[in-house]
Coordinates of C-alpha atoms (C1' of nucleotides) in Angstrom, one line a residue:
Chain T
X1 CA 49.9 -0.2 100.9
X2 CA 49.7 -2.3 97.8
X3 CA 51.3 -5.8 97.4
X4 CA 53.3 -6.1 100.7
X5 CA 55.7 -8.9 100.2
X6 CA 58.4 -9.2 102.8
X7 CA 61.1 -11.8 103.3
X8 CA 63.1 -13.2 106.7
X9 CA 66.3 -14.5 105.0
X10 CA 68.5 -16.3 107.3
X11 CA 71.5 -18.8 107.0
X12 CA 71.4 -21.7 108.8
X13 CA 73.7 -21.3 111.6
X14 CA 72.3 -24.0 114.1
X15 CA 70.6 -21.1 116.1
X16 CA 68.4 -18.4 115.8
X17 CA 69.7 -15.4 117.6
X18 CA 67.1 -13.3 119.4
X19 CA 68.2 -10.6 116.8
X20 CA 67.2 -12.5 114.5
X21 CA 64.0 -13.4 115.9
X22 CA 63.8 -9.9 115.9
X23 CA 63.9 -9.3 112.1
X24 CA 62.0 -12.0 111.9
X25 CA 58.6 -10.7 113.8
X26 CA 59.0 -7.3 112.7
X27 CA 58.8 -8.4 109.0
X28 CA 55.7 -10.8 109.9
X29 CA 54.0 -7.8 112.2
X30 CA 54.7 -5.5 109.0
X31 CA 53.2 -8.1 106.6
X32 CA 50.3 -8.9 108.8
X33 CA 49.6 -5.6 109.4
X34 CA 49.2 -4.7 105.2
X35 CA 47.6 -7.8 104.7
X36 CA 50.8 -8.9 102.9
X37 CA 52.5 -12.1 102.5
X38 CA 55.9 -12.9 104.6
X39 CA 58.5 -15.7 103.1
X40 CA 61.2 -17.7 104.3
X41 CA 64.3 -18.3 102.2
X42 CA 67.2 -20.2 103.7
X43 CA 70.2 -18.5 103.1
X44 CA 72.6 -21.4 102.4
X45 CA 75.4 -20.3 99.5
X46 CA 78.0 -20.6 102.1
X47 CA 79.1 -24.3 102.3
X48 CA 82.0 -24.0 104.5
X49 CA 79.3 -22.9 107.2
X50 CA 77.0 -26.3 106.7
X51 CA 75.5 -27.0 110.1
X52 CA 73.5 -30.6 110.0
X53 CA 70.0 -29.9 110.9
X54 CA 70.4 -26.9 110.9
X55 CA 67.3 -25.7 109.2
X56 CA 65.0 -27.6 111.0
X57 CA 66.0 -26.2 114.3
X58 CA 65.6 -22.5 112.9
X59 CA 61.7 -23.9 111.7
X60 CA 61.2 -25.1 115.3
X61 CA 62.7 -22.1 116.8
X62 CA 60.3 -20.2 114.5
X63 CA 57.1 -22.3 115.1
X64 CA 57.6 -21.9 118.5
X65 CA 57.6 -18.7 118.9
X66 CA 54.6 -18.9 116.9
X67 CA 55.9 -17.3 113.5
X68 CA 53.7 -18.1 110.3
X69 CA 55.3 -18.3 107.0
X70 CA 53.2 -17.4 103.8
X71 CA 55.9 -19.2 101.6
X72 CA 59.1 -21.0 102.4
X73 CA 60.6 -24.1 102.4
X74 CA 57.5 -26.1 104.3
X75 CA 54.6 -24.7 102.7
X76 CA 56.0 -23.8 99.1
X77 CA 54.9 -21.4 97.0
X78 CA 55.2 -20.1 93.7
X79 CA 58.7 -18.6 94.0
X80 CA 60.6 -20.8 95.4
X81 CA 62.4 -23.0 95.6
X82 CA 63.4 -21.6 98.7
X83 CA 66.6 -22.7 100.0
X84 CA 69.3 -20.3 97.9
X85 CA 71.7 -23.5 97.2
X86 CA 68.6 -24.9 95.1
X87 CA 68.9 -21.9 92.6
X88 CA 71.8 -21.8 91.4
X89 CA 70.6 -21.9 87.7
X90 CA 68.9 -18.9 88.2
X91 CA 72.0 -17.3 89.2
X92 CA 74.4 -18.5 86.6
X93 CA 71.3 -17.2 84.0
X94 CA 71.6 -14.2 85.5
X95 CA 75.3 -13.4 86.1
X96 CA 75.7 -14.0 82.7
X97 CA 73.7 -11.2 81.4
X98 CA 76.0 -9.0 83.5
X99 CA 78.7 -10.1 82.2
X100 CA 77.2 -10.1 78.6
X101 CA 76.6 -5.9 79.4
X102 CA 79.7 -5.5 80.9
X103 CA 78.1 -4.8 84.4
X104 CA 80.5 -7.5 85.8
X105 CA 83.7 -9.5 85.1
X106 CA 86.3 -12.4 86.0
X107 CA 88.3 -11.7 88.4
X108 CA 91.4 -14.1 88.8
X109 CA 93.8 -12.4 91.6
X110 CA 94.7 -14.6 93.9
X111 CA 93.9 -14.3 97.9
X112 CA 97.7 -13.5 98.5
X113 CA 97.4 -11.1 95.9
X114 CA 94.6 -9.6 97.5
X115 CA 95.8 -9.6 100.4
X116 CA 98.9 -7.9 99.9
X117 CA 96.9 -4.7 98.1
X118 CA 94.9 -5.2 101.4
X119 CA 98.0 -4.6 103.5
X120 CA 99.3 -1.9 101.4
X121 CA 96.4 0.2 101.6
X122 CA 96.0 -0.4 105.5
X123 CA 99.6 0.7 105.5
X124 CA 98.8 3.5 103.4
X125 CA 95.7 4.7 105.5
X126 CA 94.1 4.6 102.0
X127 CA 90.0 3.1 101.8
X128 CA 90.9 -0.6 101.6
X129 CA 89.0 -1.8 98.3
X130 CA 89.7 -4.1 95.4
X131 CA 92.0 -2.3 92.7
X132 CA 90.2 -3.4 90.3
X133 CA 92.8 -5.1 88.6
X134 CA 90.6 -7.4 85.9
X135 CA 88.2 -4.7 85.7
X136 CA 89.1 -4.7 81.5
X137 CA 90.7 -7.2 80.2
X138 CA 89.5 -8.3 77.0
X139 CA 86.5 -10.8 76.5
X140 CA 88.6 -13.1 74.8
X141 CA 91.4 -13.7 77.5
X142 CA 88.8 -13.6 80.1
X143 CA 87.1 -16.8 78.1
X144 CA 90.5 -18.3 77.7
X145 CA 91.6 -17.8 81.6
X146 CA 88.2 -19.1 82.5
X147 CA 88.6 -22.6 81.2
X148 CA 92.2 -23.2 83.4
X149 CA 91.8 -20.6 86.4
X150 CA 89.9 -20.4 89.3
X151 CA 87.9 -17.2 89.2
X152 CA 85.2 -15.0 90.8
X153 CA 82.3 -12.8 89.1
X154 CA 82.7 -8.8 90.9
X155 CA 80.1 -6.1 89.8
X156 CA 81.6 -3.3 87.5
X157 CA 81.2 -0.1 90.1
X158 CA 80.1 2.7 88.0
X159 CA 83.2 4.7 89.5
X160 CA 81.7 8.7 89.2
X161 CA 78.6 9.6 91.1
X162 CA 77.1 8.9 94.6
X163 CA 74.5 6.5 95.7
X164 CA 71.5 7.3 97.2
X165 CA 69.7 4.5 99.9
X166 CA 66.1 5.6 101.0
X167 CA 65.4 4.1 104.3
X168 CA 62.4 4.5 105.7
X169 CA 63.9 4.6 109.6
X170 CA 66.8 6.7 108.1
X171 CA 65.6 8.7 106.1
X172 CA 68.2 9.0 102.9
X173 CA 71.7 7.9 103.1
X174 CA 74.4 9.3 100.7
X175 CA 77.2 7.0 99.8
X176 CA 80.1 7.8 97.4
X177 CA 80.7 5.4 94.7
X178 CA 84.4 5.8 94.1
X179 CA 84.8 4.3 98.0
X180 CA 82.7 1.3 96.9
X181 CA 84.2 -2.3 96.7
X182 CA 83.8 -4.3 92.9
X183 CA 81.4 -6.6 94.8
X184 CA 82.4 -9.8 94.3
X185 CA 79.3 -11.8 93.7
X186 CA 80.1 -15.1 92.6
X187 CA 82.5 -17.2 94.3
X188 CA 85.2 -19.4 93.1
X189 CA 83.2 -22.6 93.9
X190 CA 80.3 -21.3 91.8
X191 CA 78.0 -20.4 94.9
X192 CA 76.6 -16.9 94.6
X193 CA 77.9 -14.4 97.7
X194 CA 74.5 -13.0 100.0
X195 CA 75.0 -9.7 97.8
X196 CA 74.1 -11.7 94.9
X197 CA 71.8 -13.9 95.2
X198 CA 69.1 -11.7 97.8
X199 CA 69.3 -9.2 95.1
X200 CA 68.2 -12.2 92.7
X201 CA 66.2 -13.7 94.8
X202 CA 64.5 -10.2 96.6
X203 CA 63.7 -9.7 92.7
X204 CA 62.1 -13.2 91.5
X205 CA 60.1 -13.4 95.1
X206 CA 58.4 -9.7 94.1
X207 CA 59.5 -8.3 97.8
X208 CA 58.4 -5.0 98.4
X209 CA 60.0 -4.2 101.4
X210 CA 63.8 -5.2 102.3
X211 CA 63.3 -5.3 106.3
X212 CA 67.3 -6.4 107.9
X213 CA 69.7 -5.2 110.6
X214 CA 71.8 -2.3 110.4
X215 CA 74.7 -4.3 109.8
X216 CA 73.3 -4.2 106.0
X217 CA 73.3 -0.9 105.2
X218 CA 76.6 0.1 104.5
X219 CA 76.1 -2.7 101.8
X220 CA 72.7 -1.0 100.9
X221 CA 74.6 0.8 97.6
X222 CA 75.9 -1.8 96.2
X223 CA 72.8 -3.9 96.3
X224 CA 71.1 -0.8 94.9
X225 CA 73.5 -0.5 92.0
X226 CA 72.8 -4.4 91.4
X227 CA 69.6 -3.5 91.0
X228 CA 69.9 -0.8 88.2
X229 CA 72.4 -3.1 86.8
X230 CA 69.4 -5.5 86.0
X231 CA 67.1 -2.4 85.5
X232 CA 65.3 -3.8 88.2
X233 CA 62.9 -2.2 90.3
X234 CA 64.0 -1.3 93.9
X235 CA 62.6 -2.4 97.1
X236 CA 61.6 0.0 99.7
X237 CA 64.2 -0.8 102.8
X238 CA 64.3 -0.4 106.3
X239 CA 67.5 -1.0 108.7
X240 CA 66.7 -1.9 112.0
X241 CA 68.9 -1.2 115.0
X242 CA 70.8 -3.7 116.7
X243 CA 70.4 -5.4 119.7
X244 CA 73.6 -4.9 122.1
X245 CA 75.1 -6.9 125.0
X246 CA 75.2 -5.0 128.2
X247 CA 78.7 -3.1 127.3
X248 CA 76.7 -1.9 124.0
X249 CA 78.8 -4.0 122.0
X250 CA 76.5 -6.4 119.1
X251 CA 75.1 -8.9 120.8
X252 CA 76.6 -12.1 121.0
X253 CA 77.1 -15.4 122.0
X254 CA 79.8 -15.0 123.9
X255 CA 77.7 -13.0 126.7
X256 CA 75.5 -14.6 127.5
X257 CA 72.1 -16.4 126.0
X258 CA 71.3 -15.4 122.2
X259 CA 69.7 -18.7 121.0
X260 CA 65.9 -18.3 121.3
X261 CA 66.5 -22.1 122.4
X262 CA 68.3 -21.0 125.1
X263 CA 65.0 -19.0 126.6
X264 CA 62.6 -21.4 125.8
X265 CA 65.2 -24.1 127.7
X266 CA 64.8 -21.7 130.4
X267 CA 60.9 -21.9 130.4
X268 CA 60.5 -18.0 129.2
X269 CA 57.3 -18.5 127.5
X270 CA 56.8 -17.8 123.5
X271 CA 54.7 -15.1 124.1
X272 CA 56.9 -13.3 126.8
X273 CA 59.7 -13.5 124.3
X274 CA 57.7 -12.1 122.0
X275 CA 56.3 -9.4 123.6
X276 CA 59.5 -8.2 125.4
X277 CA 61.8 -8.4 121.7
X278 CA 59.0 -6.2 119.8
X279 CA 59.6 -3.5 122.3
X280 CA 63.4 -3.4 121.8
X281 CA 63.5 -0.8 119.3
X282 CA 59.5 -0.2 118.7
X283 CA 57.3 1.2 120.8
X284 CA 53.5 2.1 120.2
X285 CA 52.1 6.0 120.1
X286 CA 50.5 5.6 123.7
X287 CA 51.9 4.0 127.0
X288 CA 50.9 0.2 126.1
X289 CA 53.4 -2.3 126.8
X290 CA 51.7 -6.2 127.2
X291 CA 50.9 -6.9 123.6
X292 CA 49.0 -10.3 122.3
X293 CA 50.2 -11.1 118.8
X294 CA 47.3 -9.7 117.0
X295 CA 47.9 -6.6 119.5
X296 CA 51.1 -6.5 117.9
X297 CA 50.0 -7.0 114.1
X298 CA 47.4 -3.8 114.5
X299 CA 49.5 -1.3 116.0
X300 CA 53.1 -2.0 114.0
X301 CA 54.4 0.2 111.9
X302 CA 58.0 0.9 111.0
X303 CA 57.8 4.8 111.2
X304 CA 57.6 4.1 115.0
X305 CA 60.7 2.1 114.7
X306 CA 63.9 3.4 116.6
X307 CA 67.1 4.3 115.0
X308 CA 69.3 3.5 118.1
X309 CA 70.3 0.0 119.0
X310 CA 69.2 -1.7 122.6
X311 CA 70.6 -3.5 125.0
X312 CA 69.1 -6.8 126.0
X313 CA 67.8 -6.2 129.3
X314 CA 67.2 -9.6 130.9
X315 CA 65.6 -8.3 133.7
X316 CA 62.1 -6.9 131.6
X317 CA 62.7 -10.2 130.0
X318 CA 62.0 -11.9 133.3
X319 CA 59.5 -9.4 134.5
X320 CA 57.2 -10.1 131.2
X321 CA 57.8 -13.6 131.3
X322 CA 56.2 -13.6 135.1
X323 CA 53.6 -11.7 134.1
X324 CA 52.8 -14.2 131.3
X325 CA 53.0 -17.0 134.1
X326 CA 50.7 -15.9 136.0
X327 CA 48.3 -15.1 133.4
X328 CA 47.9 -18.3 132.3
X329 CA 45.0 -20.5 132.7
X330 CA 45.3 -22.8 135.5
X331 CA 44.9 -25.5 133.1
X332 CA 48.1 -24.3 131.2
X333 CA 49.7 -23.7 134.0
X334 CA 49.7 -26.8 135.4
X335 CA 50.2 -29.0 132.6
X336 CA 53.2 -26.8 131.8
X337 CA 54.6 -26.7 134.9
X338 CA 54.3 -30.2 135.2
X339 CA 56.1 -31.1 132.3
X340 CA 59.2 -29.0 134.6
X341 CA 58.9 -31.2 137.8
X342 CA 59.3 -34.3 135.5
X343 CA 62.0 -33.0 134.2
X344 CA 63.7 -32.4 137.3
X345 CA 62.6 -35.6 138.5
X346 CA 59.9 -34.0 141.1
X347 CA 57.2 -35.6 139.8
X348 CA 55.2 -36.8 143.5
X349 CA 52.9 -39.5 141.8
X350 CA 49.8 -37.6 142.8
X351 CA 48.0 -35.5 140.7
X352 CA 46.4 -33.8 144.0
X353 CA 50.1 -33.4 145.4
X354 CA 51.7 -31.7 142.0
X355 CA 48.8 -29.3 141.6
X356 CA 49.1 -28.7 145.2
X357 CA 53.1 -27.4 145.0
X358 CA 52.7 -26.2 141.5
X359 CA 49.8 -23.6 142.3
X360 CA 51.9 -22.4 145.7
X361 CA 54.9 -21.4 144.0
X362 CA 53.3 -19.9 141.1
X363 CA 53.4 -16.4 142.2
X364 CA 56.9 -16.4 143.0
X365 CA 57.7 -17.6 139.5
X366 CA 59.7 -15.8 136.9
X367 CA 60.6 -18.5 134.9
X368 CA 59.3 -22.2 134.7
X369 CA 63.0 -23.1 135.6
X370 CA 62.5 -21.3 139.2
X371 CA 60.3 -24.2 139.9
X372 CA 63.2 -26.6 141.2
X373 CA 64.4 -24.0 143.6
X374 CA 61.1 -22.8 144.7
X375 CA 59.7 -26.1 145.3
X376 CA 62.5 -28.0 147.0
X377 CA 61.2 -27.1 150.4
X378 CA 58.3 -29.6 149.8
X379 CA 60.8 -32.8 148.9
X380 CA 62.9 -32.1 152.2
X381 CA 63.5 -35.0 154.6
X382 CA 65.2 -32.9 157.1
X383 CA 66.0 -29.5 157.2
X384 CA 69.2 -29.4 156.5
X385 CA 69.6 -25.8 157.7
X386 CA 67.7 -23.0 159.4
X387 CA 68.3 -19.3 158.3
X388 CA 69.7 -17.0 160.6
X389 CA 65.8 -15.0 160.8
X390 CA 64.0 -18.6 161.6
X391 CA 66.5 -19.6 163.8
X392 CA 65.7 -17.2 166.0
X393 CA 62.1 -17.7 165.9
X394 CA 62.5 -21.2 167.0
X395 CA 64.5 -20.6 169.9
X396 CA 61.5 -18.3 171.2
X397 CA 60.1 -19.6 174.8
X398 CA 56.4 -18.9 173.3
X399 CA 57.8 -21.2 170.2
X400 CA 58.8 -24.3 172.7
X401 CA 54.8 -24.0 174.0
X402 CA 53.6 -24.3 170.2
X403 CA 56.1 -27.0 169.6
X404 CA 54.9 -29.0 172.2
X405 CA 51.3 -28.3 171.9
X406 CA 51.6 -29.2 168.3
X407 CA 53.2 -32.6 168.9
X408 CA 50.5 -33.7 171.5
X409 CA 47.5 -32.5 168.8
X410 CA 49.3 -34.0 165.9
X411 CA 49.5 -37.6 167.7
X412 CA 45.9 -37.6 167.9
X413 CA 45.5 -37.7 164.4
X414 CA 46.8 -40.4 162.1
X415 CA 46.7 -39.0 159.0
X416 CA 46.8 -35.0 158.3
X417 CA 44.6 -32.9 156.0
X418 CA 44.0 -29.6 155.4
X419 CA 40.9 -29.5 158.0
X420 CA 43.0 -31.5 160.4
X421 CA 45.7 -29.1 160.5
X422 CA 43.4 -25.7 160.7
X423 CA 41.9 -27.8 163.8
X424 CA 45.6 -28.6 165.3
X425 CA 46.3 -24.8 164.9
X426 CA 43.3 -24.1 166.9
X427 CA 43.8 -25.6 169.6
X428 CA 47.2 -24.9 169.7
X429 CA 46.5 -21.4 169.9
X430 CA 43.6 -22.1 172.7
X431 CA 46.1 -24.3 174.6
X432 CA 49.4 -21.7 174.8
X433 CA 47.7 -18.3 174.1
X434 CA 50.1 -17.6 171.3
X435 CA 48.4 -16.4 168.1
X436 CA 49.1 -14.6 164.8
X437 CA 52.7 -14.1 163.5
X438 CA 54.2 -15.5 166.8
X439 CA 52.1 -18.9 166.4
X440 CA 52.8 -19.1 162.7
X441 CA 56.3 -17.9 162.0
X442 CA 57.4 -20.1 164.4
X443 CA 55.7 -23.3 162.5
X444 CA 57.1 -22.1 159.0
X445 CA 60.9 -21.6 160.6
X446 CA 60.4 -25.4 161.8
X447 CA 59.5 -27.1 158.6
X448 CA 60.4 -25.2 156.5
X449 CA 63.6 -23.8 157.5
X450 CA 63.3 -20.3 156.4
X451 CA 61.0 -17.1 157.9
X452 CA 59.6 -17.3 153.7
X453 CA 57.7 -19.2 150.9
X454 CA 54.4 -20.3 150.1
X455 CA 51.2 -20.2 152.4
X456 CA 51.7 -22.8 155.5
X457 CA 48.8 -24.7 155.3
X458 CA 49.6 -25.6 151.4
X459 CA 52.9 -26.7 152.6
X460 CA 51.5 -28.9 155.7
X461 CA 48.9 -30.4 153.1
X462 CA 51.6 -31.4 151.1
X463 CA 54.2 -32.7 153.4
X464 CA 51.7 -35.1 155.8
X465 CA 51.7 -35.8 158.8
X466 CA 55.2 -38.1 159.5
X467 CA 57.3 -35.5 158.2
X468 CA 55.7 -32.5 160.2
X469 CA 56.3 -34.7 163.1
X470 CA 59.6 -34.8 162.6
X471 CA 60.6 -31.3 161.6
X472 CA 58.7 -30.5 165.0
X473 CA 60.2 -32.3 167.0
X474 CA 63.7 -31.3 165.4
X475 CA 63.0 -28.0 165.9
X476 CA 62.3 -28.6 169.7
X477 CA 65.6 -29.9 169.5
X478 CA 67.8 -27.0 168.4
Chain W
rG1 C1' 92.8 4.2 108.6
rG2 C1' 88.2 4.9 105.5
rC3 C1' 82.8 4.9 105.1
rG4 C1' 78.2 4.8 107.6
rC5 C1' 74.8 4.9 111.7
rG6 C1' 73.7 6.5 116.4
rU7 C1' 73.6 9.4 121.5
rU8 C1' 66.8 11.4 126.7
rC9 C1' 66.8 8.2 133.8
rG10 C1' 71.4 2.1 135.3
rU11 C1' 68.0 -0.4 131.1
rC12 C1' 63.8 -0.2 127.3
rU13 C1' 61.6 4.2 125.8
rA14 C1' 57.6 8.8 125.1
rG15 C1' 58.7 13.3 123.2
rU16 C1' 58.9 16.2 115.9
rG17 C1' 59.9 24.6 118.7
rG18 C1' 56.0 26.9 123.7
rU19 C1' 50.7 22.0 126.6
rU20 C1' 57.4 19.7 130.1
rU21 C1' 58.5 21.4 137.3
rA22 C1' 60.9 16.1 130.5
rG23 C1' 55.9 11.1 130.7
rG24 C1' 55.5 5.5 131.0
rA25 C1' 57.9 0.6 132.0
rC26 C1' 61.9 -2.6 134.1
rG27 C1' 65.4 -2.2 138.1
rC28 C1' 66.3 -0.2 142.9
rU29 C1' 63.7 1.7 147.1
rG30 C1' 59.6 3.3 151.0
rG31 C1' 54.6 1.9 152.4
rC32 C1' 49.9 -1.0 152.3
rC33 C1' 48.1 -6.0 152.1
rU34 C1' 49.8 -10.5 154.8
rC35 C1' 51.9 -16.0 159.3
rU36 C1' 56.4 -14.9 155.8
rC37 C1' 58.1 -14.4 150.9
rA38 C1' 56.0 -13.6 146.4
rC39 C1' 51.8 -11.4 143.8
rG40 C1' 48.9 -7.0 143.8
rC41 C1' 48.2 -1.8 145.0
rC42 C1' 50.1 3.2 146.3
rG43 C1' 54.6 6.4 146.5
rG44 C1' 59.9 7.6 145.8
rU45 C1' 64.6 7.5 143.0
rA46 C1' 66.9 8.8 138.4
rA47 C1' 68.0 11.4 132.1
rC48 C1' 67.9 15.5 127.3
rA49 C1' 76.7 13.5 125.7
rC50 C1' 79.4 18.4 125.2
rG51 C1' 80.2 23.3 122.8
rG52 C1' 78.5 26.8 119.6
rG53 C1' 74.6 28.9 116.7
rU54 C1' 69.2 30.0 114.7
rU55 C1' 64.8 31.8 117.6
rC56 C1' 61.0 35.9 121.8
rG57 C1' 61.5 30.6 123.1
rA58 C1' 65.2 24.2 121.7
rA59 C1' 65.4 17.6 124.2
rC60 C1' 63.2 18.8 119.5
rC61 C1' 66.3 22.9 113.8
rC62 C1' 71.7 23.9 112.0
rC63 C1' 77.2 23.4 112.7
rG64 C1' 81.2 21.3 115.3
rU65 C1' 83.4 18.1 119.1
rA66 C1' 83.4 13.7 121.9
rC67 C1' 82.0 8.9 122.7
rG68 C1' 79.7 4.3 121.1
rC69 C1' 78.6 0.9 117.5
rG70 C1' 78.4 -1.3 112.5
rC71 C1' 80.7 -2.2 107.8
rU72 C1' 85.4 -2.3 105.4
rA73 C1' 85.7 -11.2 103.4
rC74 C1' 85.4 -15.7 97.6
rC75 C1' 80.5 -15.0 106.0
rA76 C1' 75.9 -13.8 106.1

RNA sequence: GGCGCGUUCGUCUAGUGGUUUAGGACGCUGGCCUCUCACGCCGGUAACACGGGUUCGAACCCCGUACGCGCUACCA
């Protein structure tokens, strides 16, 4: 494929959405994969929606998850610029041709004007569309209205024929022109709408490919009749399917997490993210499913892109995301996870001590944020409460003996190690003939409370010796 | 209401007329490993929306129905 020039084109909301993110990768994993060039152009013509640092949130979101950007608003390029509300000169230049060939007009109804048509048509069961009131009033009084009324700029349908959208997902999509809307594409405060200026923009910036959500192809014709309104050569496009809440509805924010900031706040990893998004409406031609970015970048295509949205399934989410924990180096790991017991205040002091906890709970891991629950059983000072399983392990006769014989060996000791504690278990065994699960399970119920969790002698390195003592002789007690 | 898109296990999906007793993954579940849990490994569970065609033969092609979703803004 020649020239592969493809664009992610948001508007700064404050977040990116995972659907987004989703656009995002598939147009860098299609660029990547031609050898083409992927740009980001902000999206920021609507001024009532101006969200203060919004931008550089959606370039963090976006370096995080490890996005690259050929061109855009941090590394330039000879397009740009590339935030939409820089180029508005380009826009006027080019409205004005339309005008000039009568491809567009001035439009002065008012919104209560338009509303009422709006109403009437509902009422009416008709298609609800502009009427296309100022469609041809003279030049003249449309200069003369201009200078006094507020106004807006709408394409000139051609109203005969049918429009014809190639999609390469789709396949072709017939659309009707008569039941098309006269566009509006500049708004009364001068600002171009998103049909305008992409088309503009999608033109100057030489992209090949138009790669958005499905939400933008019923708008496809009109962006396509831009287009031959400029005598401009068309994009190939692709509509990707949506991602759904669980109820199938389009995903949203009011069901749960859609920020990518929201995953990485819950220590999913980039490339779990990643990974688990690319599969939601791609898949590869064989069975693969744990895909490094490059493995990603070679295998993409959209052909192989499905035509039926997906629902988010947390669940895979977490399963990746686990997988991805544990693949880690134990380097990474622990500096990452490290970085989470600060942040929850569990930082022990000793290097020796944080390793020690961090590289127990590891398998048990879904998310970094599991860490404060997973953990807690080392910070204890007493246990506060025995399950209903190690309960009744500790009320055992044979688990009195171990009890006892375990206070007796720990007093000889002043301080407890690893070694120590392997010799304490030994001759606890020798001394009460209890071995295996009925000389362990017994030990775990009493300090840590519960018949589960990490491997014992991890957990006794970790707690020492005065605090063993204690959960002992508590559980002696009960 | 109109227009458009879609519909294979609960979920993500493979499948493009015979190789299919419909494959993989998550989930759930049984077992092994093991002091326990988790990890890991082995196994099980569960689907072609419905109705008509076309064909020797259909999950795959055609038509209709139902359902879902999207769009229908001077938001993107």
């Amino acid at each position: 494929m020649q020239n592969v020039r493809v664009r992610f084109a948001p508007s700064p909301t404050g977040y990116v959405h995972v659907g987004s993110l989703r656009t995002a990768l598939y147009n860098f994993l299609f660029a990547r994969h031609h050898k083409g060039k992927i740009i980001l152009r902000i999206e920021d013509t609507d001024q009532s929606r101006y969200v203060e640092g919004a931008v550089d949130n959606l370039l963090d979101s976006m370096k995080w998850c490890g996005l690259e950007f050929d061109e855009g608003p941090q590394q330039g390029g000879e397009f740009g610029p590339y935030y939409q509300s820089q180029r508005l000169d380009i826009y006027n230049k080019e409205i004005n041709k339309l005008i000039e060939a009568d491809k567009a007009y001035p439009c002065f109804c008012s919104q209560e004007r338009l509303d009422k048509i709006r109403e009437e048509q509902a009422n009416a069961n008709l298609p609800i569309k502009y009427d296309g009131h100022f469609r041809n009033i003279s030049p003249d009084e449309s200069l003369k209205r201009m200078k006094s009324e507020a106004y807006v700029i709408r394409l000139k349908i051609p109203a005969p024929g049918e429009t014809k959208v190639h999609d390469i997902i789709r396949g072709e999509v017939v659309f009707q022109n008569n039941l098309l809307d006269d566009q509006v594409l500049i708004k009364s405060d001068g600002f171009p709408t998103y049909h305008f200026a992409n088309v503009v923009d999608d033109h100057y910036m030489q992209i090949s490919h138009v790669i958005r959500g499905e939400e933008w192809l019923p708008s496809t014709p009109k962006h396509i009749l831009l287009y031959e309104a400029f005598s401009w050569k068309l994009p190939e496009f692709a509509h990707l399917p949506l991602l759904l809440n669980a109820d199938r509805s389009k995903l949203s924010k009011r069901q749960g997490d859609v920020a990518v900031e929201d995953y990485r706040r819950k220590g999913i990893l980039p490339e779990a993210l990643v990974n688990f998004v690319a599969l939601l409406g791609w898949h590869p031609d064989d069975d693969q499913e744990v895909f490094s970015y490059n493995g990603l970048i070679e295998k993409f295509t959209l052909e192989r892109v499905n035509k039926a949205g997906a629902i988010f399934d947390m669940d895979k989410l977490y399963w990746f995301n686990g997988g991805y924990i544990r693949n880690l180096s134990q380097e990474d790991y622990l500096k990452k996870g490290l970085k989470w017991l600060v942040n929850e205040s569990l930082d022990t002091g000793s290097d020796e001590k944080n390793n020690n906890i961090l590289a127990a709970v590891r398998n048990s891991l879904n998310t970094f944020s599991d860490i404060k629950e997973k953990v807690q059983l080392f910070y204890a000072d007493k246990i506060e409460e025995y399950s209903e399983e190690a309960s009744s392990w500790i009320r055992l006769d044979d688990s009195k003996s171990v009890f006892k014989a375990m206070i007796i060996e720990i007093d000889k000791y002043s301080e407890l190690s690893l070694e120590e504690f392997k010799a304490i278990m030994k001759d606890v065994q020798k001394n009460t003939g209890v071995k295996g699960k009925e000389l362990w399970m017994p030990v775990r119920a009493a300090i840590t409370g519960t018949t589960e969790g990490p491997e014992l002698p991890t957990v006794i390195s970790v707690l020492g010796k005065e605090k063993i003592r204690q959960f002992v002789l508590q559980a002696i007690e009960r």
